[in-house]
Amino acid sequence: MDIIAGIAATLLDQLQKPTLAFLIGGMLLASLGSKFEVPEPVYKFIVILLLLKVGLGAGISVREAELSELVLPALLAAGVGIGIVVLGAVTLAKLRGVSQTDGLATAGLFGAVSASTLAAGMAVLDDEGIAYEGFIGALYPFMDVAALVTAIVLARLAMARRTTPVGGGTMALGGGQAPRLDKGLLRGILVDTLRSPAISALLVGLAIGLFADPASVYGSFYEPLFRGLLSVLMLIMGIEAWSRLSELRRVAHAYVAYGLLAPLVHGALGFGAGVIAHHMTGFSEGGIVLLAVMAASSSDISGPPTMRGALPEANPSAYVGTSTGLGTPVAILSIPLWIALAAQVVGGGA
Amino acid sequence: MDIIAGIAATLLDQLQKPTLAFLIGGMLLASLGSKFEVPEPVYKFIVILLLLKVGLGAGISVREAELSELVLPALLAAGVGIGIVVLGAVTLAKLRGVSQTDGLATAGLFGAVSASTLAAGMAVLDDEGIAYEGFIGALYPFMDVAALVTAIVLARLAMARRTTPVGGGTMALGGGQAPRLDKGLLRGILVDTLRSPAISALLVGLAIGLFADPASVYGSFYEPLFRGLLSVLMLIMGIEAWSRLSELRRVAHAYVAYGLLAPLVHGALGFGAGVIAHHMTGFSEGGIVLLAVMAASSSDISGPPTMRGALPEANPSAYVGTSTGLGTPVAILSIPLWIALAAQVVGGGA
Amino acid sequence: MDIIAGIAATLLDQLQKPTLAFLIGGMLLASLGSKFEVPEPVYKFIVILLLLKVGLGAGISVREAELSELVLPALLAAGVGIGIVVLGAVTLAKLRGVSQTDGLATAGLFGAVSASTLAAGMAVLDDEGIAYEGFIGALYPFMDVAALVTAIVLARLAMARRTTPVGGGTMALGGGQAPRLDKGLLRGILVDTLRSPAISALLVGLAIGLFADPASVYGSFYEPLFRGLLSVLMLIMGIEAWSRLSELRRVAHAYVAYGLLAPLVHGALGFGAGVIAHHMTGFSEGGIVLLAVMAASSSDISGPPTMRGALPEANPSAYVGTSTGLGTPVAILSIPLWIALAAQVVGGGA
């Protein structure tokens, strides 16, 4: 009971922290019908700065880290991304009213990572004074790309299986069009995903952090602006989440259940992976929290356009509504949960 | 004579202060035909940040203030807002070439508050080291909403009186359509005004400041950016003021006289209200100045669209031209006047 | 050999400096087909802030400087601007496949100044701890306006000469339309150039720096933001440069040679002018570098629209492709060259 009380107290305390308060403020604004809005170009720029910041920070840290420390978390991050999509394929995609393609597109977004949610997690940890590996940002693309590629490949294979007449075998890989799908497609999806604005912003930051010496501009500009711009971004996400909710009325109820529960299940997966890394390589308490936050989050920037491009058959109301309307706010609001849990599991007390 | 010399010296000194210098710089640019412009989305974002800053600051202060301290200034602020509109109704709206609706729309904007002007007032006071109540930003919606609602209600009543055939009595309230106007209309105007982007930004900032703990992001982001963004905003306002001036050629001369004199008369009203609060509850010298500045200012962000929505019959060239072209620059440039006056009346010397 | 080794070492070292790393990062992004982009309004705003910063800084410094110190560098800057255009007229404009108008438009842009390149130069010098005159920003309009006016006048004169039938004499000044061109045209070009967004932003900053007292907002906002925004701008310039390169395929090869070599030749001209000023009035080592950087740079903001307006006959693919695609990155990447050279020539060692 003490554990639960401790978690509940931490949760209540956290909801008053500015990062979450701005999210709730944005949802309130939208729910009250406010005409407040942040212009699109400014929103895009804020996201770019956050991604550059996360990338630069990771690049600077990776240079100082031993590569061996990075390998296990990276593999685990990719594994969690793939695991989330496979889990979605055997649950969501089989529920009533959910087409296989729509279900996989949704699972893909939930496996991918939201830069804003990760940034919010970092900000909350900084506030609490909980340390985490500087290279965490470098794990982002591993989970994100793995999930998007898995979802798109599975959806394409399923479509090929449906269109391939008879005798396709249990695995479409042996069937008619499958080999063509595998090679060119995989490469195409990978290239498309890496070229997406969010992943490129992160990677260029990572590269500059690795090969140049941006510590002074990082410390004087990207770091200080980060917290402030994040507060504005949380307002925008809150407004966006609320207005996306209405789209869910038009799709099956299964999406609502998935949007509410999946972030918690996925976060637990990421949390578990973090605990494994903690015992094997001494991965930090804050690192466990951020791996859980990444896993819990669903892509809101690069994911939706990638899906639209790769799976034009999927219904955006379903996957964007579920991820932006429910997945993102649930993931952000559950950040304190992972902090409280990590304190219990690893830190040895609240 | 010493008093006037003191005021004149302060005025001259203030015109060299950056806040006012950027306004004059913007007017110069526009008058010389420069093609310089700040993109619309950036302008909107600067205004949002200023409003969030004012709201957050007020929220943080209100939490620490005793509610009783706030009540009198809030009532006075609302009273000044209503007073300015009523004054406009018995003067401007009766002048030659001014339709009653246009006159009331203009008086409504002059009663409403300009966030930029208030922000400029705060910046100048900060520069001078003159203290003011932190909750001042919380007075903004009281004056703003009171003025807009009064102006729209008066204009609608006047229109109803005109369309109501005979025997409507002296008060339209007793006439045909009037009761319908009163209930639904008042509620509609209130809701519309509170949902306007400017008021919502201010209120969400106020709410977050009150219920969460945003002091660190306020201190590290909103406060430091405030002065710099204000300088850019002053440039924009100067350019905007100059280019709106030409619209005044198309409307009656009465608007020019009103635009030049009203900010001073209204500022004196606000100043008087501030002095009353000073003697009753110890309202500060800086608070008096800011109440005068709010009263002198005319709405440039949320006011015009609110008017357009509520009074489509009114001529925007008249009310926007008068308020943005004359009212705003006169109000900003008269900030030093209220400072000098407050030093004489309350501070006991220049 | 020691000198060359010293220069090479400095160059290699500099390419890792963040300012240049972000430029290279942007070029990499574009070359890899990334969909990363910074929204246009944000790009414009960043440029405005940089220009205001350069102007304000120059204005504040000019107030403190003796006017006599400024006269020689200003005359030299104007002379270099004119010299670059005349040099272009006798070389580029006579090459195969280059029309006289296109050649002069290109030379005009290369004579004009890029605010981003100048800002990059200042940032690199700040990093190195190399001092330069605060008033350097005030030299910008002298070189920029001189070059643009010279190019447009020469192009118009050449066109007039071609359309004037026979017996026009060797100088078109004696010919049919020439006198008309000279008076009204010169005035028109001057006014147009001074009203362009870039030059006006710089001049209004200069005026505010000179006549008001913006030191606090300069120190708390413009200075600190400068380095960070410059890093974003370098990313944008890198992307822009790469994507403009393709336009060069459609024009004569002469442009490619000019775009690669001209910045170095022009930089050497500016460097020489700086050394003259150094020996005559003690112009600083950093000042020499910045004069070289200004001369090496080609206009990317105000130049192209000025050219389009004044010389609608010229082909933008030629002049914009050459200056933005080649001139700007070569100029930025050669900043370390001038630093290394100045250390050898003036500083007395690497």
Coordinates of C-alpha atoms in Angstrom, one line a residue, chain B residues 15-18 21-22 25-26 28-29 31-42 46 127 224-229 231-232 235, chain C residues 40-42 44-45 48-49 52 56 63 191-192 194-198 200-201 204 207-208 211-217 220-222 225:
Chain B
L15 CA 11.7 59.0 -26.0
Q16 CA 15.3 57.7 -26.1
K17 CA 14.4 54.5 -24.2
P18 CA 14.5 51.5 -26.5
A21 CA 12.6 54.2 -29.9
F22 CA 11.6 51.0 -31.7
G25 CA 11.8 53.5 -35.7
G26 CA 8.9 51.4 -37.1
L28 CA 10.0 56.0 -39.7
L29 CA 10.4 52.8 -41.7
S31 CA 6.9 56.7 -43.6
L32 CA 10.0 56.2 -45.8
G33 CA 8.4 53.5 -47.8
S34 CA 10.6 50.6 -46.6
K35 CA 9.6 47.1 -47.6
F36 CA 10.7 45.8 -44.2
E37 CA 8.1 43.5 -42.7
V38 CA 7.9 40.9 -40.0
P39 CA 6.0 37.8 -41.2
E40 CA 2.4 37.5 -39.8
P41 CA 2.9 34.1 -38.1
V42 CA 5.9 35.5 -36.2
I46 CA 5.3 37.2 -30.3
D127 CA 13.8 50.1 -16.7
P224 CA 14.2 37.2 -20.6
L225 CA 12.5 36.9 -24.0
F226 CA 9.9 39.5 -23.1
R227 CA 12.0 42.6 -23.5
G228 CA 13.6 41.5 -26.8
L229 CA 10.4 40.4 -28.4
S231 CA 11.3 45.6 -29.1
V232 CA 10.4 43.7 -32.3
L235 CA 8.8 48.0 -34.7
Chain C
E40 CA 9.8 30.6 -44.8
P41 CA 8.4 33.1 -42.2
V42 CA 10.8 31.8 -39.6
K44 CA 12.8 35.7 -42.7
F45 CA 12.5 36.5 -39.0
I48 CA 15.6 40.3 -39.6
L49 CA 16.9 39.6 -36.1
L52 CA 18.8 44.3 -36.4
L56 CA 22.2 47.9 -33.4
R63 CA 28.2 56.6 -31.2
V191 CA 15.9 54.7 -53.1
D192 CA 14.9 51.1 -54.0
L194 CA 17.7 51.6 -49.3
R195 CA 14.0 50.6 -49.0
S196 CA 14.8 46.9 -49.4
P197 CA 14.0 44.8 -46.3
A198 CA 17.6 43.9 -45.5
S200 CA 16.1 49.0 -44.0
A201 CA 16.4 46.5 -41.1
V204 CA 16.7 51.1 -38.5
A207 CA 19.5 54.6 -36.2
I208 CA 18.1 53.2 -32.9
F211 CA 20.0 57.9 -31.2
A212 CA 18.4 55.7 -28.4
D213 CA 20.0 53.6 -25.7
P214 CA 19.3 50.0 -26.6
A215 CA 22.3 48.5 -24.9
S216 CA 20.3 46.5 -22.4
V217 CA 18.0 44.9 -24.9
S220 CA 20.0 40.5 -23.1
F221 CA 18.3 39.5 -26.3
Y222 CA 20.0 40.3 -29.6
L225 CA 20.1 34.8 -29.6

